[in-house]
Amino acid sequence: MKDIKLNIEQIEADVLCIGGGPAGLCAAIRASEKGANVVVADKSNTLRSGDAGMGNDHFMCHIPDVQGERPGFFSKIGKMSQAVTETFWENAYDLVKRWDSWGIPMKYEGKYEFAGHSMPGQPDFFLHFSGQNTKVKLTKQAKKTGVRIINRVMILDLIHDNGTIAGAIGFDVRESKLLVFKTKAVILATGKCMRLFPQNTGSLFNTSTSPINTGDGRAMAYRAGCELSDMELNDRWSGPKYFARNGRGSWMGVFKDPNGIQIGSGKEMTGHFYPQLHENYQKSGRGPVYMDLSDISDKEYEDMKYWLVHEANTPILDFFKEEGVDPKEHPFEFMTYGLFTPGGINYNEKCETPLAGLYAAGDEFMSFYIAGAAVFGSIAGESAASFAAKTKTSDEKHTQTLVVKTKEFLETVLNRTDGATWQEANSAIQQVMADYCGLVRSETMLTAGLEHLRRLKKKLPQVLMAQNTHELMRCVEVLNLFDIGEITFVAAQERKESRQHHHRVDFPFTNPMLNEQRLVVKNKKGQPVPEWRMKA
Amino acid sequence: MAAVIDKEKCNACGICVRICPTDVYYGSKAKEIPVVTYPEECWHCNACVHDCPQNAIHLRIPLTMQVAYKS
């Protein structure tokens, strides 16, 4: 008979940043600069956690001295409001200079270089930067600014009272400690949601971006009453076959078919912005599709390898090296990966959410990649610090009730000796998502799938078990995935048209009447309810 | 699969245990050679390989993740 007990520890601050990626750390740095007492909680270690942990080589921005006047095309990039888009372009260069001053090399061989990752026929908008140690430098800068970083903390819920945020509750994933954060403002910066759909790669953790980004911020915001946006508009990526990894924009070769014939002229949206290419070729009997580097020069090849290192692709380069195979001589396959969730908390240009004291940044709504994390992280930090300066810490009684309830639930999962592991539950939700709410969607399948999902979801609290706090973290991630999954179903049912990767076989056309609207899902007494909004 | 530690080279400094994003080294003890408790949770990101001062770690890429290429 196990008897694990969690000891309660209370942490007080003005601002809590949940997630220590580029968004969370930039938020923390800015809030601290503005005079707030700031704490960052990261479920790994901010030095190497998240999508940016081992680097990124492209930073979207506009530098007038290099690019001239901002092309109109730039204002069409991104999926958020026009005010957010404008705010991004106005502030991105400032962040480039700040990052450079913190020791992140934003220049290559002494000058700003725009190359790679761009759309064919459009001006370059990605600054190439040597970002392998971005997280190390941001962590150092945060500490220098006086930010307190607490690593290995899984936050599971926000503490809120009548729509006002009062902190968050979590636990140490290595020690039996329940952590109660009492803060005046909270910034969510937990990244994307990756483990909801199977990735076609044979394992739960073989994902193109970080597998531990499980939509935690979205799920806790939703439970606290914040609406989520575009949850049915899932996206896909492509990359090396079987070793799921982002960075396709850094592979400089061309796509060729098995006979060595180039696919497209290189001027179309092949490959990088059309990830289904590989899957469609395979289905049509013309596959596989190869990344072919044989035509690039030796200098280009060396440059490419340099950027792949900064784009976090060293494990793939190491694989080829150990295999004794030179990828320049041996074309390798690309594949289309599974669906993921870019939609989420549709924060405004001040990073505010509908809840007072709650801010969101970065990939809580994926729109401007790492540059967006830097820009909106900083803005979230500024907004949160200013909110905290005029706010009192709130109600003790409400917090106590939540602490008691949470502690009891977590201890039950920890002490259970017979039940479902997190892997079993994670596979179950992936199965339901793929079969009923995946690449092909219809009313009848969505209805049947949602019914099944809800039945499983109801059982989770009674069956989930964890041997220790590490597995408890994974269990909480899966609980979040079930919430996100249910929301995705509800939104997919409501969107009676096809758009992007949301393919309704019963509504195959795109409805132009919906071009200017976005779909949100709200939590009404525990039930997800869809609502349409005019786009801002 | 996952991270493989060369016990001859490892000096038990604990950097890999401290930084691993997915905490595959959960349960490792201070000043002892780390244990890979959760190999199936390795993202194969190379953080531990890169940050190991002893060059004592390499990734064994599982068969399910090996890149398909033309011989």
Coordinates of C-alpha atoms in Angstrom, one line a residue:
Chain A
M1 CA 0.0 0.0 0.0
K2 CA 1.5 3.3 -1.1
D3 CA 1.1 6.4 1.0
I4 CA 2.7 9.3 -0.9
K5 CA 1.8 12.7 0.6
L6 CA 2.5 16.0 -1.0
N7 CA 3.9 18.8 1.2
I8 CA 2.5 22.2 0.5
E9 CA 4.8 25.1 -0.2
Q10 CA 3.6 28.6 -1.0
I11 CA 5.4 31.0 -3.3
E12 CA 4.5 34.6 -3.6
A13 CA 5.4 37.0 -6.4
D14 CA 3.8 39.8 -8.5
V15 CA 4.0 37.9 -11.8
L16 CA 4.1 34.2 -12.6
C17 CA 5.3 33.1 -16.0
I18 CA 4.2 29.6 -16.8
G19 CA 6.6 28.1 -19.3
G20 CA 10.3 29.2 -19.7
G21 CA 10.7 29.3 -23.4
P22 CA 11.5 32.4 -25.5
A23 CA 8.1 33.9 -24.7
G24 CA 8.1 33.1 -21.0
L25 CA 11.7 34.2 -20.4
C26 CA 11.2 37.5 -22.5
A27 CA 8.1 38.1 -20.5
A28 CA 9.9 37.6 -17.2
I29 CA 12.8 39.8 -18.2
R30 CA 10.6 42.6 -19.3
A31 CA 8.3 42.4 -16.2
S32 CA 11.3 42.4 -14.0
E33 CA 12.8 45.4 -15.8
K34 CA 9.5 47.1 -15.1
G35 CA 9.9 46.6 -11.3
A36 CA 7.8 43.5 -10.8
N37 CA 8.9 40.5 -8.6
V38 CA 8.8 37.7 -11.1
V39 CA 8.9 33.9 -10.9
V40 CA 9.1 31.5 -13.9
A41 CA 7.8 28.0 -13.6
D42 CA 9.1 25.5 -16.2
K43 CA 8.2 21.8 -16.3
S44 CA 11.8 21.0 -17.6
N45 CA 14.7 23.3 -17.3
T46 CA 14.7 26.7 -19.0
L47 CA 18.3 26.1 -20.3
R48 CA 17.1 23.5 -22.9
S49 CA 13.3 23.1 -22.6
G50 CA 10.7 23.4 -25.3
D51 CA 10.8 23.8 -29.1
A52 CA 13.7 26.3 -28.9
G53 CA 15.7 24.2 -26.5
M54 CA 18.4 23.2 -28.9
G55 CA 18.0 26.2 -31.2
N56 CA 16.3 28.0 -34.0
D57 CA 17.9 29.7 -37.0
H58 CA 15.2 32.0 -38.3
F59 CA 13.7 35.2 -36.7
M60 CA 10.9 36.9 -38.6
C61 CA 11.4 40.7 -38.6
H62 CA 11.7 43.8 -40.7
I63 CA 15.0 45.8 -40.6
P64 CA 14.5 48.9 -42.7
D65 CA 18.3 49.5 -43.3
V66 CA 18.6 46.0 -44.8
Q67 CA 15.2 45.3 -46.4
G68 CA 14.0 48.9 -47.3
E69 CA 10.4 49.8 -46.8
R70 CA 8.2 47.1 -45.3
P71 CA 6.5 45.2 -48.1
G72 CA 2.7 45.1 -47.9
F73 CA 2.9 41.3 -48.1
F74 CA 4.4 41.2 -44.6
S75 CA 1.1 42.5 -43.1
K76 CA -0.7 39.4 -44.4
I77 CA 1.5 37.0 -42.4
G78 CA 0.1 35.6 -39.2
K79 CA -3.3 34.4 -38.1
M80 CA -4.1 36.9 -35.4
S81 CA -5.8 40.3 -35.4
Q82 CA -4.5 43.1 -37.6
A83 CA -3.5 45.1 -34.5
V84 CA -1.4 42.1 -33.3
T85 CA 0.2 41.8 -36.7
E86 CA 1.1 45.5 -36.8
T87 CA 2.4 45.4 -33.3
F88 CA 4.6 42.4 -34.3
W89 CA 6.2 44.2 -37.2
E90 CA 6.7 47.4 -35.2
N91 CA 8.5 45.6 -32.4
A92 CA 10.4 42.7 -33.9
Y93 CA 13.6 44.7 -34.8
D94 CA 13.8 46.0 -31.3
L95 CA 13.9 42.4 -30.0
V96 CA 16.6 41.6 -32.5
K97 CA 18.8 44.3 -31.0
R98 CA 17.9 43.2 -27.4
W99 CA 18.7 39.6 -28.1
D100 CA 22.0 40.6 -29.8
S101 CA 22.9 42.6 -26.7
W102 CA 22.2 39.6 -24.5
G103 CA 24.7 37.5 -26.4
I104 CA 22.5 35.8 -29.0
P105 CA 24.3 36.2 -32.3
M106 CA 21.7 37.8 -34.5
K107 CA 24.3 38.8 -37.2
Y108 CA 26.1 36.3 -39.4
E109 CA 29.7 37.3 -40.3
G110 CA 29.1 40.8 -39.0
K111 CA 25.9 41.6 -40.8
Y112 CA 22.2 40.9 -40.8
E113 CA 21.4 38.1 -43.3
F114 CA 17.9 37.4 -44.6
A115 CA 17.7 33.9 -46.1
G116 CA 15.7 30.7 -46.1
H117 CA 12.3 29.7 -44.8
S118 CA 10.6 32.2 -47.2
M119 CA 7.7 31.7 -49.6
P120 CA 8.6 31.4 -53.3
G121 CA 8.3 34.7 -55.1
Q122 CA 8.0 36.8 -51.9
P123 CA 10.6 38.9 -50.2
D124 CA 12.7 37.3 -47.5
F125 CA 11.4 37.9 -44.0
F126 CA 13.4 35.6 -41.9
L127 CA 16.7 36.8 -40.3
H128 CA 19.2 33.9 -40.2
F129 CA 20.6 33.8 -36.6
S130 CA 22.9 31.4 -34.8
G131 CA 20.4 30.4 -32.2
Q132 CA 21.6 27.1 -30.8
N133 CA 22.2 28.6 -27.4
T134 CA 19.2 31.0 -27.3
K135 CA 17.7 29.4 -24.2
V136 CA 21.0 29.4 -22.3
K137 CA 21.4 33.2 -23.0
L138 CA 17.8 34.0 -22.2
T139 CA 18.1 32.1 -18.9
K140 CA 21.3 34.0 -18.0
Q141 CA 19.7 37.3 -18.9
A142 CA 16.6 36.5 -16.8
K143 CA 18.7 35.7 -13.8
K144 CA 20.7 38.8 -14.3
T145 CA 17.5 40.8 -14.3
G146 CA 16.5 39.3 -11.0
V147 CA 14.0 36.7 -12.2
R148 CA 13.5 33.7 -10.0
I149 CA 13.4 30.5 -12.1
I150 CA 11.8 27.3 -10.6
N151 CA 12.5 24.4 -12.9
R152 CA 10.7 21.0 -12.9
V153 CA 7.3 22.3 -11.9
M154 CA 4.1 21.2 -13.5
I155 CA 1.4 23.8 -13.2
L156 CA -2.0 22.2 -13.5
D157 CA -4.6 25.0 -12.8
L158 CA -5.0 28.7 -12.4
I159 CA -6.3 30.1 -9.2
H160 CA -9.1 32.6 -10.0
D161 CA -11.9 34.3 -8.3
N162 CA -14.8 35.7 -10.3
G163 CA -12.8 36.2 -13.5
T164 CA -9.7 37.6 -11.7
I165 CA -6.5 35.6 -11.6
A166 CA -4.9 35.1 -8.3
G167 CA -2.1 32.6 -9.1
A168 CA -1.7 29.0 -10.0
I169 CA -1.3 25.6 -8.4
G170 CA 1.3 23.0 -9.4
F171 CA 3.7 20.4 -8.2
D172 CA 7.3 19.6 -8.2
V173 CA 7.9 16.8 -10.7
R174 CA 10.9 15.4 -8.8
E175 CA 9.9 15.8 -5.2
S176 CA 6.6 15.3 -3.4
K177 CA 5.7 19.0 -3.2
L178 CA 2.5 20.8 -4.0
L179 CA 3.3 24.4 -5.0
V180 CA 0.9 27.2 -4.5
F181 CA 1.8 30.3 -6.4
K182 CA 0.1 33.4 -5.1
T183 CA 0.6 36.1 -7.7
K184 CA -1.2 39.2 -9.0
A185 CA -0.8 38.3 -12.6
V186 CA -0.1 35.2 -14.6
I187 CA 1.5 34.9 -18.1
L188 CA 0.8 31.7 -20.0
A189 CA 3.6 30.7 -22.4
T190 CA 3.4 26.9 -22.6
G191 CA 3.8 26.5 -26.4
K192 CA 1.8 24.4 -28.8
C193 CA -0.2 21.2 -28.3
M194 CA 1.7 18.3 -29.9
R195 CA 0.6 14.9 -28.4
L196 CA -3.1 15.1 -29.3
F197 CA -3.0 13.5 -32.7
P198 CA -0.7 10.6 -33.7
Q199 CA 2.3 11.9 -35.7
N200 CA 2.5 8.9 -38.1
T201 CA 5.9 8.1 -36.6
G202 CA 5.3 5.2 -34.4
S203 CA 5.8 6.6 -30.9
L204 CA 4.2 9.2 -28.6
F205 CA 7.5 11.2 -28.3
N206 CA 8.6 11.1 -31.9
T207 CA 7.2 14.6 -32.7
S208 CA 8.5 17.3 -35.0
T209 CA 8.4 19.9 -32.2
S210 CA 8.7 19.3 -28.4
P211 CA 6.6 16.4 -27.3
I212 CA 6.1 17.8 -23.8
N213 CA 4.2 20.8 -25.2
T214 CA 0.7 19.4 -24.5
G215 CA -1.5 22.5 -24.6
D216 CA -1.2 23.0 -20.8
G217 CA -1.8 26.8 -21.0
R218 CA -4.8 26.4 -23.3
A219 CA -6.4 23.8 -21.1
M220 CA -5.9 25.6 -17.8
A221 CA -7.1 28.9 -19.4
Y222 CA -10.2 27.2 -20.8
R223 CA -11.0 25.7 -17.4
A224 CA -10.7 29.1 -15.8
G225 CA -13.2 30.6 -18.3
C226 CA -11.0 31.9 -21.1
E227 CA -12.3 31.1 -24.6
L228 CA -10.1 29.3 -27.1
S229 CA -10.0 30.2 -30.8
D230 CA -9.4 28.3 -34.1
M231 CA -9.1 25.0 -32.3
E232 CA -10.5 23.0 -35.2
L233 CA -8.0 24.5 -37.7
N234 CA -5.3 22.0 -37.1
D235 CA -2.0 22.1 -39.1
R236 CA 0.6 19.7 -40.4
W237 CA 4.3 19.8 -41.0
S238 CA 6.7 17.8 -43.1
G239 CA 10.3 16.7 -42.5
P240 CA 12.7 13.8 -42.7
K241 CA 10.9 10.5 -42.8
Y242 CA 10.7 8.6 -39.5
F243 CA 12.9 11.1 -37.5
A244 CA 10.3 13.7 -36.8
R245 CA 12.0 17.1 -36.7
N246 CA 11.1 20.6 -37.7
G247 CA 13.6 22.6 -39.8
R248 CA 12.5 21.7 -43.3
G249 CA 13.3 25.3 -44.3
S250 CA 17.0 24.7 -43.5
W251 CA 17.3 21.7 -45.9
M252 CA 18.6 23.5 -49.1
G253 CA 18.0 20.7 -51.6
V254 CA 15.1 20.1 -54.0
F255 CA 12.4 17.5 -53.8
K256 CA 12.8 14.7 -56.4
D257 CA 10.7 11.7 -57.2
P258 CA 12.2 8.1 -57.2
N259 CA 13.4 8.6 -60.8
G260 CA 15.4 11.7 -59.8
I261 CA 13.0 14.1 -61.5
Q262 CA 12.6 17.4 -59.7
I263 CA 9.1 18.0 -58.3
G264 CA 7.9 21.4 -59.5
S265 CA 10.3 24.1 -60.7
G266 CA 11.3 25.2 -57.2
K267 CA 9.2 28.3 -57.6
E268 CA 5.9 26.8 -56.3
M269 CA 4.9 26.1 -52.8
T270 CA 6.4 22.6 -52.9
G271 CA 7.4 21.0 -49.7
H272 CA 8.0 23.7 -47.2
F273 CA 4.6 25.3 -47.4
Y274 CA 2.7 22.3 -48.8
P275 CA 3.4 19.6 -46.3
Q276 CA 0.9 17.2 -47.8
L277 CA 3.1 16.9 -51.0
H278 CA 4.8 13.8 -49.6
E279 CA 1.7 12.0 -48.5
N280 CA -0.2 12.9 -51.7
Y281 CA 2.7 11.6 -53.9
Q282 CA 2.8 8.4 -51.9
K283 CA -1.0 7.9 -52.2
S284 CA -0.9 8.6 -56.0
G285 CA 1.7 5.8 -56.5
R286 CA 4.4 8.3 -57.5
G287 CA 6.3 8.4 -54.1
P288 CA 8.4 8.5 -52.2
V289 CA 9.5 12.1 -52.3
Y290 CA 13.2 12.6 -51.7
M291 CA 15.2 15.6 -50.3
D292 CA 18.0 15.7 -52.8
L293 CA 21.1 17.7 -52.0
S294 CA 23.3 16.6 -54.9
D295 CA 23.0 19.8 -56.9
I296 CA 24.1 22.2 -54.3
S297 CA 27.7 23.4 -54.1
D298 CA 30.2 22.2 -51.4
K299 CA 30.1 25.7 -49.9
E300 CA 26.3 25.7 -49.8
Y301 CA 26.4 22.2 -48.3
E302 CA 28.7 23.4 -45.5
D303 CA 26.5 26.5 -44.9
M304 CA 23.4 24.3 -44.8
K305 CA 25.0 22.1 -42.1
Y306 CA 26.0 25.2 -40.1
W307 CA 22.3 26.4 -40.1
L308 CA 21.0 22.9 -39.4
V309 CA 23.0 22.9 -36.2
H310 CA 21.3 26.1 -35.1
E311 CA 17.9 24.8 -36.3
A312 CA 18.2 21.9 -33.7
N313 CA 18.9 19.2 -36.3
T314 CA 22.2 17.9 -35.0
P315 CA 20.7 14.5 -34.1
I316 CA 19.8 13.9 -37.7
L317 CA 23.3 15.0 -38.9
D318 CA 24.8 12.7 -36.2
F319 CA 22.6 9.8 -37.4
F320 CA 23.9 10.1 -41.0
K321 CA 27.5 10.4 -39.7
E322 CA 27.2 7.3 -37.6
E323 CA 25.5 5.5 -40.5
G324 CA 28.5 6.4 -42.6
V325 CA 26.2 8.0 -45.1
D326 CA 26.7 11.5 -46.7
P327 CA 23.2 13.0 -47.2
K328 CA 24.6 15.0 -50.2
E329 CA 25.2 11.7 -52.0
H330 CA 22.2 9.8 -50.6
P331 CA 18.7 11.5 -51.1
F332 CA 16.5 10.8 -48.1
E333 CA 12.8 10.7 -47.8
F334 CA 10.5 13.4 -46.5
M335 CA 7.1 12.7 -45.0
T336 CA 4.0 14.5 -43.9
Y337 CA 3.7 14.5 -40.2
G338 CA 0.4 14.3 -38.2
L339 CA -1.9 17.1 -37.1
F340 CA -1.2 19.5 -34.3
T341 CA -3.0 22.5 -32.7
P342 CA -1.7 26.0 -33.5
G343 CA -4.9 27.7 -32.4
G344 CA -5.5 28.6 -28.8
I345 CA -5.6 31.7 -26.7
N346 CA -6.3 34.6 -29.1
Y347 CA -4.5 37.2 -27.1
N348 CA -4.7 40.9 -28.2
E349 CA -1.8 43.3 -29.0
K350 CA -1.3 43.9 -25.3
C351 CA -1.3 40.1 -24.7
E352 CA -4.4 40.4 -22.6
T353 CA -7.0 37.6 -22.4
P354 CA -10.6 37.9 -21.4
L355 CA -9.6 37.2 -17.8
A356 CA -8.3 40.1 -15.7
G357 CA -4.7 39.5 -14.7
L358 CA -4.2 36.6 -17.2
Y359 CA -1.9 37.2 -20.2
A360 CA -0.7 34.9 -23.0
A361 CA 2.2 35.0 -25.4
G362 CA 4.1 33.0 -28.0
D363 CA 2.6 29.7 -29.2
E364 CA -0.4 29.9 -26.9
F365 CA -1.7 31.0 -30.3
M366 CA 0.9 30.1 -32.9
S367 CA 1.5 33.0 -35.4
F368 CA 5.0 34.5 -35.6
Y369 CA 7.3 31.6 -34.5
I370 CA 10.2 32.5 -32.3
A371 CA 10.1 36.2 -33.1
G372 CA 6.5 36.3 -32.0
A373 CA 7.5 34.7 -28.8
A374 CA 10.1 37.3 -28.2
V375 CA 7.9 40.3 -29.1
F376 CA 4.7 39.2 -27.4
G377 CA 6.6 37.7 -24.5
S378 CA 8.0 41.1 -23.8
I379 CA 4.7 42.8 -24.3
A380 CA 3.0 40.3 -21.9
G381 CA 5.7 41.1 -19.3
E382 CA 5.1 44.8 -19.6
S383 CA 1.3 44.4 -19.4
A384 CA 1.4 42.0 -16.4
A385 CA 3.9 44.2 -14.5
S386 CA 1.7 47.2 -15.0
F387 CA -1.4 45.2 -13.9
A388 CA 0.3 43.8 -10.8
A389 CA 1.5 47.3 -9.8
K390 CA -2.2 48.4 -9.3
T391 CA -3.6 45.1 -7.9
K392 CA -3.9 43.6 -4.4
T393 CA -3.4 39.9 -3.8
S394 CA -6.8 38.2 -3.7
D395 CA -8.9 35.9 -1.6
E396 CA -7.4 33.3 0.7
K397 CA -10.5 31.2 1.2
H398 CA -11.0 30.4 -2.5
T399 CA -7.3 29.3 -2.8
Q400 CA -7.6 27.0 0.2
T401 CA -10.6 25.1 -1.2
L402 CA -8.7 24.5 -4.5
V403 CA -5.5 23.4 -2.7
V404 CA -7.3 20.8 -0.7
K405 CA -9.2 19.5 -3.7
T406 CA -6.1 19.4 -5.9
K407 CA -3.9 17.8 -3.3
E408 CA -6.5 15.0 -2.7
F409 CA -6.8 14.3 -6.4
L410 CA -3.0 14.2 -7.1
E411 CA -2.4 11.9 -4.1
T412 CA -5.1 9.5 -5.2
V413 CA -3.4 9.2 -8.6
L414 CA 0.0 8.7 -7.0
N415 CA -1.2 6.1 -4.6
R416 CA -3.3 4.1 -7.0
T417 CA -1.7 0.7 -7.7
D418 CA -4.1 -0.6 -10.4
G419 CA -5.3 1.4 -13.3
A420 CA -4.4 3.1 -16.5
T421 CA -0.9 4.5 -17.2
W422 CA -0.5 7.9 -18.9
Q423 CA 0.7 6.1 -22.0
E424 CA -2.5 4.1 -22.2
A425 CA -4.6 7.2 -21.8
N426 CA -2.5 9.2 -24.3
S427 CA -2.8 6.4 -26.9
A428 CA -6.6 6.3 -26.3
I429 CA -7.1 10.0 -27.0
Q430 CA -4.8 9.9 -30.1
Q431 CA -6.8 7.0 -31.5
V432 CA -10.1 8.8 -31.0
M433 CA -8.7 12.1 -32.6
A434 CA -7.3 10.3 -35.6
D435 CA -10.3 8.1 -36.3
Y436 CA -13.1 10.6 -35.7
C437 CA -11.7 14.1 -35.8
G438 CA -8.6 13.6 -38.0
L439 CA -8.0 14.3 -41.7
V440 CA -11.6 13.3 -42.7
R441 CA -14.4 14.8 -40.6
S442 CA -18.2 14.4 -40.8
E443 CA -21.2 15.0 -38.6
T444 CA -21.9 11.4 -37.9
M445 CA -18.3 10.5 -37.2
L446 CA -17.7 13.6 -35.0
T447 CA -20.9 12.8 -33.0
A448 CA -19.9 9.2 -32.4
G449 CA -16.3 10.1 -31.6
L450 CA -17.2 12.8 -29.1
E451 CA -19.5 10.4 -27.3
H452 CA -16.6 7.9 -27.0
L453 CA -14.1 10.6 -25.9
R454 CA -16.5 11.9 -23.2
R455 CA -17.0 8.4 -21.9
L456 CA -13.3 7.8 -21.6
K457 CA -12.7 11.3 -20.2
K458 CA -15.2 10.7 -17.4
K459 CA -13.3 7.5 -16.4
L460 CA -9.9 9.2 -16.3
P461 CA -10.0 10.5 -12.7
Q462 CA -11.0 7.1 -11.5
V463 CA -8.4 5.1 -13.3
L464 CA -5.2 7.2 -14.0
M465 CA -2.2 6.0 -11.9
A466 CA 1.3 7.3 -11.5
Q467 CA 4.3 5.7 -9.8
N468 CA 5.9 9.0 -9.0
T469 CA 5.6 12.7 -9.6
H470 CA 7.3 12.4 -13.1
E471 CA 4.5 10.1 -14.2
L472 CA 2.0 12.3 -12.4
M473 CA 3.2 15.1 -14.7
R474 CA 2.4 13.0 -17.8
C475 CA -1.0 12.1 -16.4
V476 CA -1.8 15.8 -16.0
E477 CA -0.6 16.4 -19.5
V478 CA -3.1 13.7 -20.8
L479 CA -5.9 15.2 -18.8
N480 CA -5.2 18.5 -20.6
L481 CA -5.1 16.6 -23.9
F482 CA -8.6 15.2 -23.3
D483 CA -9.9 18.8 -22.6
I484 CA -8.3 20.1 -25.8
G485 CA -9.5 17.0 -27.7
E486 CA -13.1 17.6 -26.6
I487 CA -12.9 21.3 -27.6
T488 CA -11.5 20.3 -31.0
F489 CA -14.5 18.0 -31.6
V490 CA -17.0 20.6 -30.6
A491 CA -15.4 23.3 -32.9
A492 CA -15.1 20.8 -35.7
Q493 CA -18.8 20.0 -35.5
E494 CA -19.7 23.7 -35.5
R495 CA -17.6 24.5 -38.6
K496 CA -19.9 23.2 -41.3
E497 CA -17.5 23.8 -44.2
S498 CA -14.0 22.7 -45.3
R499 CA -11.0 25.0 -44.7
Q500 CA -7.3 24.3 -44.5
H501 CA -6.8 20.9 -42.9
H502 CA -10.4 20.9 -41.5
H503 CA -11.9 18.7 -44.2
R504 CA -15.6 18.0 -43.7
V505 CA -16.7 15.4 -46.3
D506 CA -20.3 16.4 -45.7
F507 CA -19.5 20.1 -46.3
P508 CA -16.7 19.9 -48.8
F509 CA -16.7 23.6 -49.9
T510 CA -15.2 26.6 -48.2
N511 CA -17.9 29.1 -47.2
P512 CA -16.8 32.6 -48.1
M513 CA -19.3 34.0 -45.6
L514 CA -17.0 32.6 -42.9
N515 CA -13.8 34.3 -44.2
E516 CA -14.2 37.2 -41.8
Q517 CA -15.3 35.1 -38.8
R518 CA -13.5 33.0 -36.3
L519 CA -14.8 30.2 -34.1
V520 CA -14.2 30.2 -30.4
V521 CA -15.1 27.6 -27.8
K522 CA -16.1 28.7 -24.3
N523 CA -16.5 26.8 -21.0
K524 CA -20.1 27.1 -19.9
K525 CA -20.6 25.3 -16.6
G526 CA -18.0 22.7 -17.6
Q527 CA -19.3 22.2 -21.1
P528 CA -17.5 23.5 -24.2
V529 CA -19.8 25.7 -26.3
P530 CA -18.9 27.2 -29.7
E531 CA -19.5 30.8 -30.7
W532 CA -18.7 32.8 -33.8
R533 CA -16.9 36.1 -33.6
M534 CA -16.1 38.7 -36.3
K535 CA -12.4 38.8 -36.9
A536 CA -10.7 41.9 -35.5
Chain B
M1 CA 17.2 3.5 -27.5
A2 CA 17.7 7.0 -26.3
A3 CA 20.8 8.3 -24.5
V4 CA 23.6 5.9 -23.8
I5 CA 26.2 6.9 -21.2
D6 CA 29.8 5.8 -21.5
K7 CA 30.5 4.9 -17.8
E8 CA 34.3 5.2 -18.4
K9 CA 34.0 8.8 -19.5
C10 CA 31.2 10.0 -17.3
N11 CA 32.3 12.0 -14.2
A12 CA 28.8 12.1 -12.7
C13 CA 28.6 15.9 -12.8
G14 CA 24.8 15.7 -13.3
I15 CA 24.5 18.3 -16.0
C16 CA 22.4 15.9 -18.2
V17 CA 20.1 15.1 -15.3
R18 CA 19.7 18.8 -14.7
I19 CA 18.9 19.9 -18.3
C20 CA 17.1 17.0 -20.0
P21 CA 13.8 18.5 -21.4
T22 CA 11.8 15.3 -21.0
D23 CA 13.5 14.1 -17.7
V24 CA 14.5 10.7 -19.0
Y25 CA 17.1 10.7 -16.2
Y26 CA 14.4 10.9 -13.5
G27 CA 15.5 9.2 -10.3
S28 CA 19.2 9.6 -10.9
K29 CA 21.2 10.3 -7.8
A30 CA 23.7 13.1 -7.2
K31 CA 27.3 12.3 -7.8
E32 CA 26.4 8.9 -9.3
I33 CA 26.4 7.9 -13.0
P34 CA 22.9 8.9 -14.3
V35 CA 20.3 6.2 -15.0
V36 CA 18.0 6.4 -18.1
T37 CA 14.7 5.7 -16.3
Y38 CA 12.4 6.7 -19.1
P39 CA 14.1 6.0 -22.5
E40 CA 10.8 5.9 -24.4
E41 CA 10.4 9.6 -23.5
C42 CA 13.6 10.7 -25.1
W43 CA 13.0 13.3 -27.8
H44 CA 16.4 12.7 -29.3
C45 CA 17.1 16.4 -29.1
N46 CA 20.9 16.0 -28.4
A47 CA 20.8 18.5 -25.4
C48 CA 22.6 16.1 -23.1
V49 CA 25.0 15.0 -25.8
H50 CA 25.8 18.6 -26.6
D51 CA 26.2 19.8 -23.0
C52 CA 28.1 16.9 -21.6
P53 CA 31.6 18.2 -20.7
Q54 CA 33.0 14.7 -20.9
N55 CA 31.6 13.8 -24.3
A56 CA 30.3 10.7 -22.6
I57 CA 26.8 10.5 -24.1
H58 CA 25.5 9.5 -27.5
L59 CA 22.1 8.7 -28.8
R60 CA 21.2 5.4 -30.1
I61 CA 18.5 6.2 -32.6
P62 CA 15.7 3.6 -32.3
L63 CA 14.9 1.5 -35.4
T64 CA 11.5 3.3 -35.6
M65 CA 13.2 6.6 -36.0
Q66 CA 16.0 5.8 -38.5
V67 CA 15.8 8.1 -41.5
A68 CA 14.8 6.3 -44.8
Y69 CA 17.4 7.1 -47.5
K70 CA 18.5 5.8 -50.9
S71 CA 21.6 3.6 -50.8

